[in-house]
GROMACS .gro file of C-alpha atoms in nm:
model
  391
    1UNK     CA    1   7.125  13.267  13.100
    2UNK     CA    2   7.456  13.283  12.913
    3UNK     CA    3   7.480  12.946  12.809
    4UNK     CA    4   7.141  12.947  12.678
    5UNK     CA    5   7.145  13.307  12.490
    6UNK     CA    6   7.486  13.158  12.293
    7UNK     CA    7   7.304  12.842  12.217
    8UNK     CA    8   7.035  13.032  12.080
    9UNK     CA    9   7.257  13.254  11.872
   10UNK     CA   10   7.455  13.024  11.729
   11UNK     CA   11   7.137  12.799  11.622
   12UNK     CA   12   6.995  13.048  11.482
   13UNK     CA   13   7.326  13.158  11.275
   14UNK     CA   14   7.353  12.829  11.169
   15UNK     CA   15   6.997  12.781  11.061
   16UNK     CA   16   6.999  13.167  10.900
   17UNK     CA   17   7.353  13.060  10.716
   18UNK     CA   18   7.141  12.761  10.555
   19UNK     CA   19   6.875  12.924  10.498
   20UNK     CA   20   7.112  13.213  10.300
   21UNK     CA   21   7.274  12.984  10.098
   22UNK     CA   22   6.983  12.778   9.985
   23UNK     CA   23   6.788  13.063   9.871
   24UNK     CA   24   7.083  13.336   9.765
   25UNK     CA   25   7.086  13.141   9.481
   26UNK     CA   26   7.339  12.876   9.600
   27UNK     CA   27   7.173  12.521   9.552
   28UNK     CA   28   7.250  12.363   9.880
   29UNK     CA   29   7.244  11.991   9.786
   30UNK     CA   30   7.516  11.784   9.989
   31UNK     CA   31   7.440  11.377   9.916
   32UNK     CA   32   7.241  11.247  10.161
   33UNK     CA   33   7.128  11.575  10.289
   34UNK     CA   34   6.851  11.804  10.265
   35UNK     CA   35   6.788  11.930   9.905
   36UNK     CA   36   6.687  12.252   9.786
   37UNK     CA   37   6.355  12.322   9.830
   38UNK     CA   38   6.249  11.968   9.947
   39UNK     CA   39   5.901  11.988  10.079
   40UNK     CA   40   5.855  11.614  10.176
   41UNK     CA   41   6.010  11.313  10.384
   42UNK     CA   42   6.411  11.208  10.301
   43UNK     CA   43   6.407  10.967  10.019
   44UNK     CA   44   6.383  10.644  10.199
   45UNK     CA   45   6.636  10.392  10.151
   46UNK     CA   46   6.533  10.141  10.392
   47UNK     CA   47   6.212   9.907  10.414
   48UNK     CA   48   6.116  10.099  10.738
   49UNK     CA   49   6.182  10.465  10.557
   50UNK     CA   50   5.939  10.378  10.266
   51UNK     CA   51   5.637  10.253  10.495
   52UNK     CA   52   5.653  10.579  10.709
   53UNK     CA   53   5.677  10.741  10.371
   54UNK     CA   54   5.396  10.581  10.265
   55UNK     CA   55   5.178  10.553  10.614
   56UNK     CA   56   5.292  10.998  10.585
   57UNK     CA   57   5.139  11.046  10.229
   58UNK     CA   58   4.858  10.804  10.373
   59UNK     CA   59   4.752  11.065  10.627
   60UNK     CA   60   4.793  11.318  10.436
   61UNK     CA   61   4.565  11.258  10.145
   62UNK     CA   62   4.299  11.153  10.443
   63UNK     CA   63   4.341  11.409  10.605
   64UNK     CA   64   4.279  11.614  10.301
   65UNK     CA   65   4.018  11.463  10.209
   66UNK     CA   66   3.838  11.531  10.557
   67UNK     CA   67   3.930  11.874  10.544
   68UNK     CA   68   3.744  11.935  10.196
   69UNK     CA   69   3.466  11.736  10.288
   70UNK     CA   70   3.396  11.955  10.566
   71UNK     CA   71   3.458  12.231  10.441
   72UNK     CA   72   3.277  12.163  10.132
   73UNK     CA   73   2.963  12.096  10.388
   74UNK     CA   74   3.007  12.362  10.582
   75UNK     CA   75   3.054  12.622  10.312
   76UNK     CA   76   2.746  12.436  10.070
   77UNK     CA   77   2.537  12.486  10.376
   78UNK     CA   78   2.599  12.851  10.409
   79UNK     CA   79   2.550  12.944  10.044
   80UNK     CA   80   2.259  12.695   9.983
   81UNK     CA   81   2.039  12.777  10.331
   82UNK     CA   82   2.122  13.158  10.380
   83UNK     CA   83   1.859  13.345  10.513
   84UNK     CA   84   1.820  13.589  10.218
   85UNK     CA   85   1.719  13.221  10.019
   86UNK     CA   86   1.422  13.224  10.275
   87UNK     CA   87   1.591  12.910  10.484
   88UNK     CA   88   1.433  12.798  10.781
   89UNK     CA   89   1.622  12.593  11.012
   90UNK     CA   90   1.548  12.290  11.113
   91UNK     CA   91   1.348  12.251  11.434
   92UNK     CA   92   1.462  11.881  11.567
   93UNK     CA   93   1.683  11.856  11.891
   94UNK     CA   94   1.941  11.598  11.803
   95UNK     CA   95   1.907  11.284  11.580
   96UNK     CA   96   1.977  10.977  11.667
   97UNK     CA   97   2.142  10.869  11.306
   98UNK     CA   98   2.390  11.154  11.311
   99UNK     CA   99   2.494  11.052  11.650
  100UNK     CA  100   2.618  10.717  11.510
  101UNK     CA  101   2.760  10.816  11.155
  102UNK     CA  102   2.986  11.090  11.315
  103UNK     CA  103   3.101  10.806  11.593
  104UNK     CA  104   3.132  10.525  11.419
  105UNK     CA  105   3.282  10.709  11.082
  106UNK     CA  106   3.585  10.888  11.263
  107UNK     CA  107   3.669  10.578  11.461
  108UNK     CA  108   3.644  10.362  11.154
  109UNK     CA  109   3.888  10.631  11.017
  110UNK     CA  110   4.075  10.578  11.324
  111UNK     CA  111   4.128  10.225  11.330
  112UNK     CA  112   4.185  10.241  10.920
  113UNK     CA  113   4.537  10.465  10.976
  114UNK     CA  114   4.649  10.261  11.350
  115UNK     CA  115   4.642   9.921  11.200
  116UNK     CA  116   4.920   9.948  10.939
  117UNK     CA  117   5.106  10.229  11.154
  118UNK     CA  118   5.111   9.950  11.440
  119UNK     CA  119   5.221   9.711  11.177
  120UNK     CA  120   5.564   9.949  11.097
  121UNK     CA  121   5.550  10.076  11.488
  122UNK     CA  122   5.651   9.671  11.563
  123UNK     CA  123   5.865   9.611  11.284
  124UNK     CA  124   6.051   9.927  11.436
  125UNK     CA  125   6.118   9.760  11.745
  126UNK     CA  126   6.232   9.430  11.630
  127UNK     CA  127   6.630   9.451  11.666
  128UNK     CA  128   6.625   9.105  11.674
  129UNK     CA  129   6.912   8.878  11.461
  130UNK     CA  130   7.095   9.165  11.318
  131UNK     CA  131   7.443   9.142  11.130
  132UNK     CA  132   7.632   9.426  11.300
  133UNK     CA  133   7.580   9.613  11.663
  134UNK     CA  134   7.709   9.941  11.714
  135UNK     CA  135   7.670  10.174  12.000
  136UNK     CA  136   7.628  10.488  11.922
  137UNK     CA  137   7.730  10.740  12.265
  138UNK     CA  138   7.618  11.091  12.220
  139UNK     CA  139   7.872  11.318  12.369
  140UNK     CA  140   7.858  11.730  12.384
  141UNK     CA  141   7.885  11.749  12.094
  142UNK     CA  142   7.978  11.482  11.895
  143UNK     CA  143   7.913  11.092  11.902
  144UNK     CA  144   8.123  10.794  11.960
  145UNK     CA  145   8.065  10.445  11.805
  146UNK     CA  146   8.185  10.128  11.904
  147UNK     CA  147   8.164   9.799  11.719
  148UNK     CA  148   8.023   9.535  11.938
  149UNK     CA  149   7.926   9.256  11.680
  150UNK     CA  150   7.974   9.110  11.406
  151UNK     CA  151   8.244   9.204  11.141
  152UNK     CA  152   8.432   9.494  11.228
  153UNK     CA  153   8.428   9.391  11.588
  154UNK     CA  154   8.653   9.608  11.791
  155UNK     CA  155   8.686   9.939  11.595
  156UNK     CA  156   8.597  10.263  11.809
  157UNK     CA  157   8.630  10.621  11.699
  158UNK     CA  158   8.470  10.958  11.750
  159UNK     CA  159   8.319  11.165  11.516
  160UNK     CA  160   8.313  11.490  11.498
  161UNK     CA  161   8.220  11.795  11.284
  162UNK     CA  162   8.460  11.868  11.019
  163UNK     CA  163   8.355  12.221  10.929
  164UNK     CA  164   8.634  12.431  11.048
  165UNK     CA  165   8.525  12.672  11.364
  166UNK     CA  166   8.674  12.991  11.162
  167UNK     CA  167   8.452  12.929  10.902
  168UNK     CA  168   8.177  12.872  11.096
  169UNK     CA  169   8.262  13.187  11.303
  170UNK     CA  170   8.329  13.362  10.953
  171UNK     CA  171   8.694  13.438  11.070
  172UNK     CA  172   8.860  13.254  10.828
  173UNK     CA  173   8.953  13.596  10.647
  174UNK     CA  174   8.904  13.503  10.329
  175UNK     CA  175   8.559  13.498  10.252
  176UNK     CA  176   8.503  13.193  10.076
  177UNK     CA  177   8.125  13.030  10.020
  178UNK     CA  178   8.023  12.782  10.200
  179UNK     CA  179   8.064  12.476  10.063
  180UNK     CA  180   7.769  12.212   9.995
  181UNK     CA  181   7.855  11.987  10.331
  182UNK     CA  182   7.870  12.268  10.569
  183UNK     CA  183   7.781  12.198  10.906
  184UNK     CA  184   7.698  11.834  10.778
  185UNK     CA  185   8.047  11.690  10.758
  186UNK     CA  186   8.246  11.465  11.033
  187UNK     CA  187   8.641  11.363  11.032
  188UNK     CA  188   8.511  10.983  11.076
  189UNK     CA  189   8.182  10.883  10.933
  190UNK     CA  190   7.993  10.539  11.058
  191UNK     CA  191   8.021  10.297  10.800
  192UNK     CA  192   7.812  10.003  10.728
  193UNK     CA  193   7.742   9.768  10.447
  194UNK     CA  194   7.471   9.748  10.228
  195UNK     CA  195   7.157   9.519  10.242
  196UNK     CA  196   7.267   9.417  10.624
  197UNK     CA  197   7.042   9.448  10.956
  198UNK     CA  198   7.221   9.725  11.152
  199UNK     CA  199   7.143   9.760  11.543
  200UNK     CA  200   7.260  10.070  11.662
  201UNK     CA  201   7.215  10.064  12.054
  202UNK     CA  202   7.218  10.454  12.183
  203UNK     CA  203   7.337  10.596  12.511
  204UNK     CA  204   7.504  10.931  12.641
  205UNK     CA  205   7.745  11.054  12.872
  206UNK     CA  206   7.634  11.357  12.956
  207UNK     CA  207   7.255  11.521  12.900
  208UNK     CA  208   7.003  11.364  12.638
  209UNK     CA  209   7.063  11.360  12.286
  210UNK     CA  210   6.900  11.164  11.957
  211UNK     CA  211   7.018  10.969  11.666
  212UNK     CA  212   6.829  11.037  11.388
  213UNK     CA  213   6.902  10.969  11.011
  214UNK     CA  214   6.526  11.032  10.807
  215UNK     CA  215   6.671  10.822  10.490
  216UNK     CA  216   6.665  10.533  10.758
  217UNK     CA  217   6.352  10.629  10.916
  218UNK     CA  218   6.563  10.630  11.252
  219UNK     CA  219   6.516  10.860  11.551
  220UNK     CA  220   6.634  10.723  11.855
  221UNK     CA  221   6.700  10.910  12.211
  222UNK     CA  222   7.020  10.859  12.362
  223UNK     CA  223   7.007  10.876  12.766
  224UNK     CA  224   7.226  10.905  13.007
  225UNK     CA  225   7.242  10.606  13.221
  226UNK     CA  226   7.030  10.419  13.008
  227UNK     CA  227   7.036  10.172  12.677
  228UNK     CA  228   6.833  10.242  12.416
  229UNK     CA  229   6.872  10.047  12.029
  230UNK     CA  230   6.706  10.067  11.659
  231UNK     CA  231   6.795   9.902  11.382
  232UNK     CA  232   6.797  10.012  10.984
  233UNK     CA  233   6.913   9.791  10.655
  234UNK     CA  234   7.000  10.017  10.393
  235UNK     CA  235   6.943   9.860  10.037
  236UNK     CA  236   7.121  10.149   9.828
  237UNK     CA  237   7.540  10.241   9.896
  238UNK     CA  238   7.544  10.626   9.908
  239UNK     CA  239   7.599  10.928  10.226
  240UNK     CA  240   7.340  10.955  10.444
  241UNK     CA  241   7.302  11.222  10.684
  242UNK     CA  242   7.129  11.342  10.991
  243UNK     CA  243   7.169  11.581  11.285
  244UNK     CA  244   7.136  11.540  11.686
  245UNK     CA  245   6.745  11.553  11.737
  246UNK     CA  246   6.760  11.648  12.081
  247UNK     CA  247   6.836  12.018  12.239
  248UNK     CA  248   7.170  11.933  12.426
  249UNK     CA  249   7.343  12.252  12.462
  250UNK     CA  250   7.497  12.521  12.299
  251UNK     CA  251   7.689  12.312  12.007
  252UNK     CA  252   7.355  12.139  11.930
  253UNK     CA  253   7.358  12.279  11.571
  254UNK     CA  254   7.702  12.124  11.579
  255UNK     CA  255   7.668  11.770  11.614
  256UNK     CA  256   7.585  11.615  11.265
  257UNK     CA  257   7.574  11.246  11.163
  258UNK     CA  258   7.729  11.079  10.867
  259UNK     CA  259   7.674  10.689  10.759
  260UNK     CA  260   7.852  10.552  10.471
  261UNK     CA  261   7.683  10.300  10.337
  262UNK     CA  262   7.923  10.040  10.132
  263UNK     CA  263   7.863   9.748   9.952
  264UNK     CA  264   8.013   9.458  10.123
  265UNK     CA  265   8.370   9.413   9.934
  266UNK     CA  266   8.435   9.757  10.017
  267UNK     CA  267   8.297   9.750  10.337
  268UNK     CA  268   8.582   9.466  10.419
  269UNK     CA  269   8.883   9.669  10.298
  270UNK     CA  270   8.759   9.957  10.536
  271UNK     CA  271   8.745   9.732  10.830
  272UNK     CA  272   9.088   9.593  10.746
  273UNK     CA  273   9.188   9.898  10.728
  274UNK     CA  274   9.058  10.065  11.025
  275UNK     CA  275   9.197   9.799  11.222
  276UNK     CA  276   9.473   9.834  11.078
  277UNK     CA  277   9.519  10.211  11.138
  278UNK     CA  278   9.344  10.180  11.554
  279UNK     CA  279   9.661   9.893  11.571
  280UNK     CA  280   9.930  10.110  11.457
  281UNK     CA  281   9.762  10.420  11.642
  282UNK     CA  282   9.730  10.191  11.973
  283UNK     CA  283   9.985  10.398  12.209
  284UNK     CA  284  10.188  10.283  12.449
  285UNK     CA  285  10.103  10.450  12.823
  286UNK     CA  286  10.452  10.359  13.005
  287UNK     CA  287  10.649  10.498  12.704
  288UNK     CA  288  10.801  10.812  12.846
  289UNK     CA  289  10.701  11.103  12.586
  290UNK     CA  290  10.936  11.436  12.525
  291UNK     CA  291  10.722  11.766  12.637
  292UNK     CA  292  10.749  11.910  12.252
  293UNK     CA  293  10.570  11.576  12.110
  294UNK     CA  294  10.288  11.568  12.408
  295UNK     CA  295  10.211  11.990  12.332
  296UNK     CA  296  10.194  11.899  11.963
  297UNK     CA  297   9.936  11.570  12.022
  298UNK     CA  298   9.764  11.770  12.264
  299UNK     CA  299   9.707  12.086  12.048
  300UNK     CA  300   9.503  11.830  11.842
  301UNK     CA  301   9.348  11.655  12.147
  302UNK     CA  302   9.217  12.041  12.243
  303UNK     CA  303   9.141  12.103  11.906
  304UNK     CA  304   8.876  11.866  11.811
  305UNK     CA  305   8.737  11.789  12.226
  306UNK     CA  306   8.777  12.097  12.424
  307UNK     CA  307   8.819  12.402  12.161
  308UNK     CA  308   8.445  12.444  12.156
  309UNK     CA  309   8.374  12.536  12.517
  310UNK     CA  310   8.723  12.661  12.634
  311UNK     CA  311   8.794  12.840  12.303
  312UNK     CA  312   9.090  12.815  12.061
  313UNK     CA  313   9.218  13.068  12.275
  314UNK     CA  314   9.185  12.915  12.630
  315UNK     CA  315   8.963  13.192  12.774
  316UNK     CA  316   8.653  13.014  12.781
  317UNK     CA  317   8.348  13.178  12.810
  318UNK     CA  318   8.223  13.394  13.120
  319UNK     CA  319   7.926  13.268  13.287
  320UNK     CA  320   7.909  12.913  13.088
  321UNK     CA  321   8.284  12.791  13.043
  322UNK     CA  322   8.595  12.866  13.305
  323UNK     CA  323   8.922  12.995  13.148
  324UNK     CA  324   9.199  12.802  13.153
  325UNK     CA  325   9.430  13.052  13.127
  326UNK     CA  326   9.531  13.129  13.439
  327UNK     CA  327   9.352  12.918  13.572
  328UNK     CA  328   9.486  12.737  13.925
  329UNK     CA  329   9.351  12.409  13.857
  330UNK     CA  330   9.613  12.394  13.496
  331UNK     CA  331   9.910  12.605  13.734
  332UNK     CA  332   9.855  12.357  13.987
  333UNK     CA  333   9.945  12.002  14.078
  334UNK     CA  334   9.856  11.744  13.763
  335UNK     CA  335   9.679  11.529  14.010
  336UNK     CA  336   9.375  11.744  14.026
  337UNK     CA  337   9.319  11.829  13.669
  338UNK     CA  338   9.386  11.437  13.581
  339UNK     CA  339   9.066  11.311  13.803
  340UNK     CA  340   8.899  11.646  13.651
  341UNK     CA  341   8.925  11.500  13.305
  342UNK     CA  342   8.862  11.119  13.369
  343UNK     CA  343   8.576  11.209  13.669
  344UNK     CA  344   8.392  11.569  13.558
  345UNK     CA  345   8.337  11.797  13.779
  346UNK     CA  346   7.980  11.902  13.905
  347UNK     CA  347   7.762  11.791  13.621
  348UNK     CA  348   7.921  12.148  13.431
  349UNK     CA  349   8.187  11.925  13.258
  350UNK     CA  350   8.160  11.563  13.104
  351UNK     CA  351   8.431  11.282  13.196
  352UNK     CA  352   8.645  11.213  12.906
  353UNK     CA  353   8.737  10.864  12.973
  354UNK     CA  354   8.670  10.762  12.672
  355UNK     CA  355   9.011  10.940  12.540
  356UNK     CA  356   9.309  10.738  12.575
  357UNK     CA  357   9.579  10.802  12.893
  358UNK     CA  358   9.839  10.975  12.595
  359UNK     CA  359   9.573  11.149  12.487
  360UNK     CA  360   9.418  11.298  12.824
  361UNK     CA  361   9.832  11.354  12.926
  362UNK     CA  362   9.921  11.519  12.619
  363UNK     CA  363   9.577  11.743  12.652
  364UNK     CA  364   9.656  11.845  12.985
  365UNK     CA  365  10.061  11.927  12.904
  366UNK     CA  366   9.922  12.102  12.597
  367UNK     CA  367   9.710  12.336  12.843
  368UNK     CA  368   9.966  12.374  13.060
  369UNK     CA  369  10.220  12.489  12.784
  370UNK     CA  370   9.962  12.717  12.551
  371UNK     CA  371   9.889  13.060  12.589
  372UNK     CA  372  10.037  13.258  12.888
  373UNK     CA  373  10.040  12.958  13.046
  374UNK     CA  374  10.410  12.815  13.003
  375UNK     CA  375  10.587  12.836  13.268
  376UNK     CA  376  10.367  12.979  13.517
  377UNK     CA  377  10.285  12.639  13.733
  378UNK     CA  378  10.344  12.293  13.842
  379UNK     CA  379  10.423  12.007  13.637
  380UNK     CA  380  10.434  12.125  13.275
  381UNK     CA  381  10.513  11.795  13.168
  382UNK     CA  382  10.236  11.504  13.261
  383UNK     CA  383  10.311  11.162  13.118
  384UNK     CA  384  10.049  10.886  13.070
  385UNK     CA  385  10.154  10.666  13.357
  386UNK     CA  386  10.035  10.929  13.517
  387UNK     CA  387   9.690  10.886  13.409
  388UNK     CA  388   9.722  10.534  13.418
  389UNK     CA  389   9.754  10.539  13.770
  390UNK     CA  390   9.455  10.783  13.833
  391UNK     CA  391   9.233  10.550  13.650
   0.00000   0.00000   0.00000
């Protein structure tokens, strides 16, 4: 009941903080997000975007066009054959005529909108000889992507939000406005080139989310246990954004997306680079690391992974998210909170395996360390062979 009422609240301060600055005079208008006082679909920039455009301003106009016709029956009817006119109504049962206009009109209607939305329904689905695969894995809350083909083979990062949490919490002391990204900004955007067929192939680790970016014209559901793909080809470079589309907990309002789209010399320096930086990054899990350097990796590691169930402060939340300080399972023996963080524990908290061994070490020496914590229990210092072994 906890969990849910704090998912509620902070959904609805994030949608009442939006909703504040849009129309408190602020002109909300990150690129590639929602403008101010957009009424209609994303701008589409991809062949799939502009046909459910289209096939949506399609529908639209017919079904406007039914609605006045009816109407304009309907109300003609009353006004023309009111009783105080000296109407009489008709005395037939049923006629066989209108039986077949109002069956074979509404399914002609029918079949006029399902043909072409079949048509964009199957082009949709066709993932078929794309340039570049990338899973996308939705974690609570944020999403990992890892290249699997094609040029940039290799890279692998997380993204998460940027916004800081005082800000969002409105503790930063200062006051500031919000700025035109907030709440839509990651550290590490996906980025793609331009004019190339991207397959994005969706999973989860945890409960269901979606990956949805409407300039694309791409929603799809990310399940645990299960592989799902899409595919988009953006034909204009620019920042497109999108949000997690699925209810999947408490940071759900947390949990944006962010694709860079580059044209394609630019999208080659980035992948140099990035390889680049995930080489010189790559660490080394039998180096022996001092307790000061693992506390002050693993104050990031907390920051950006654990910081939004366990709190900044370590005492969680009661009900939803244990404390860790104090807590016997950090005081204790490392092997037990090692197979914590690469196994879960009871469904309540996700496996992080996808961190590195330094970085799930340095995490747990960090926790150990923080707080009221230091030196209180068992093996303050946990090195990465450690974790290499538990794997």
């Amino acid at each position: 009941m906890l969990k849910t009422s704090l998912g509620q609240r902070q959904c609805a301060a994030a949608t009442l903080a939006a909703a504040l600055t849009t129309f408190g005079g602020v002109a909300v208008a990150a690129e590639g997000g929602p403008q101010p006082l957009q009424l209609n679909l994303a701008p589409p920039v991809t062949e799939i975007a502009r046909q459910i455009y289209d096939l949506h301003s399609m529908m639209l106009i017919i079904c406007l066009v039914i609605f006045v016709a009816v109407f304009g029956v309907m109300f003609y009817s009353i006004f023309a054959h009111r009783k105080s006119k000296g109407a009489k109504p008709a005395t037939f049962h049923e006629s066989t005529t209108v039986e077949i206009i109002w069956t074979v009109v509404p399914f002609l209607i029918v079949i006029g909108m399902a043909l072409p939305a079949t048509k964009t329904v199957v082009a949709m689905k066709d993932t078929s000889n794309a340039d570049l695969t990338i899973k996308a894995t939705g974690y609570q809350w944020k999403w990992g992507y890892d290249y699997l083909a094609g040029e940039g083979e290799g890279i692998s990062f997380l993204s998460n939000l940027s916004t800081p949490r005082d800000e969002i919490n409105n503790h930063d002391g200062q006051g500031k406005p919000k700025d035109d990204a907030y709440l839509m900004e990651v550290d590490q955007p996906l980025v793609v080139p331009v004019d190339k067929k991207i397959r994005i192939v969706t999973t989860a680790s945890d409960v269901i989310h979606s990956w949805s970016v409407p300039a694309f014209g791409v929603k799809q559901d990310a399940i645990p246990g299960f592989v799902r793909d899409t595919w988009f080809k953006a034909d204009k470079p620019g920042i497109y954004r999108g949000f997690c589309s699925e209810l999947c907990g408490k940071e759900h309002a947390f949990m944006p997306i962010v694709v860079i789209v580059k044209t394609q010399p630019e999208y080659d320096a980035w992948v140099k680079t990035k390889l680049n930086e995930m080489q010189a990054k790559m660490d080394d899990p039998t180096k022996v690391w001092t307790k000061e350097d693992l506390v002050a990796r693993g104050e990031k590691v907390f920051n950006s992974n654990c910081a939004a169930c366990h709190q900044a402060s370590g005492q969680g939340i009661p009900g939803a998210f244990p404390a860790l300080v104090g807590s016997q399972v950090v005081l204790g023996p490392e092997a037990e909170q090692i197979h914590i963080l690469l196994n879960g524990r009871n469904g309540k908290m996700p496996a992080w395996k996808q961190l590195s061994d330094v970085e799930i070490a340095s995490v747990i020496t960090y926790t150990r360390n923080a707080w009221t914590n230091a030196g209180q229990g068992k093996d303050p210092v946990v090195q990465p062979s450690a974790v290499t072994a538990a794997r």
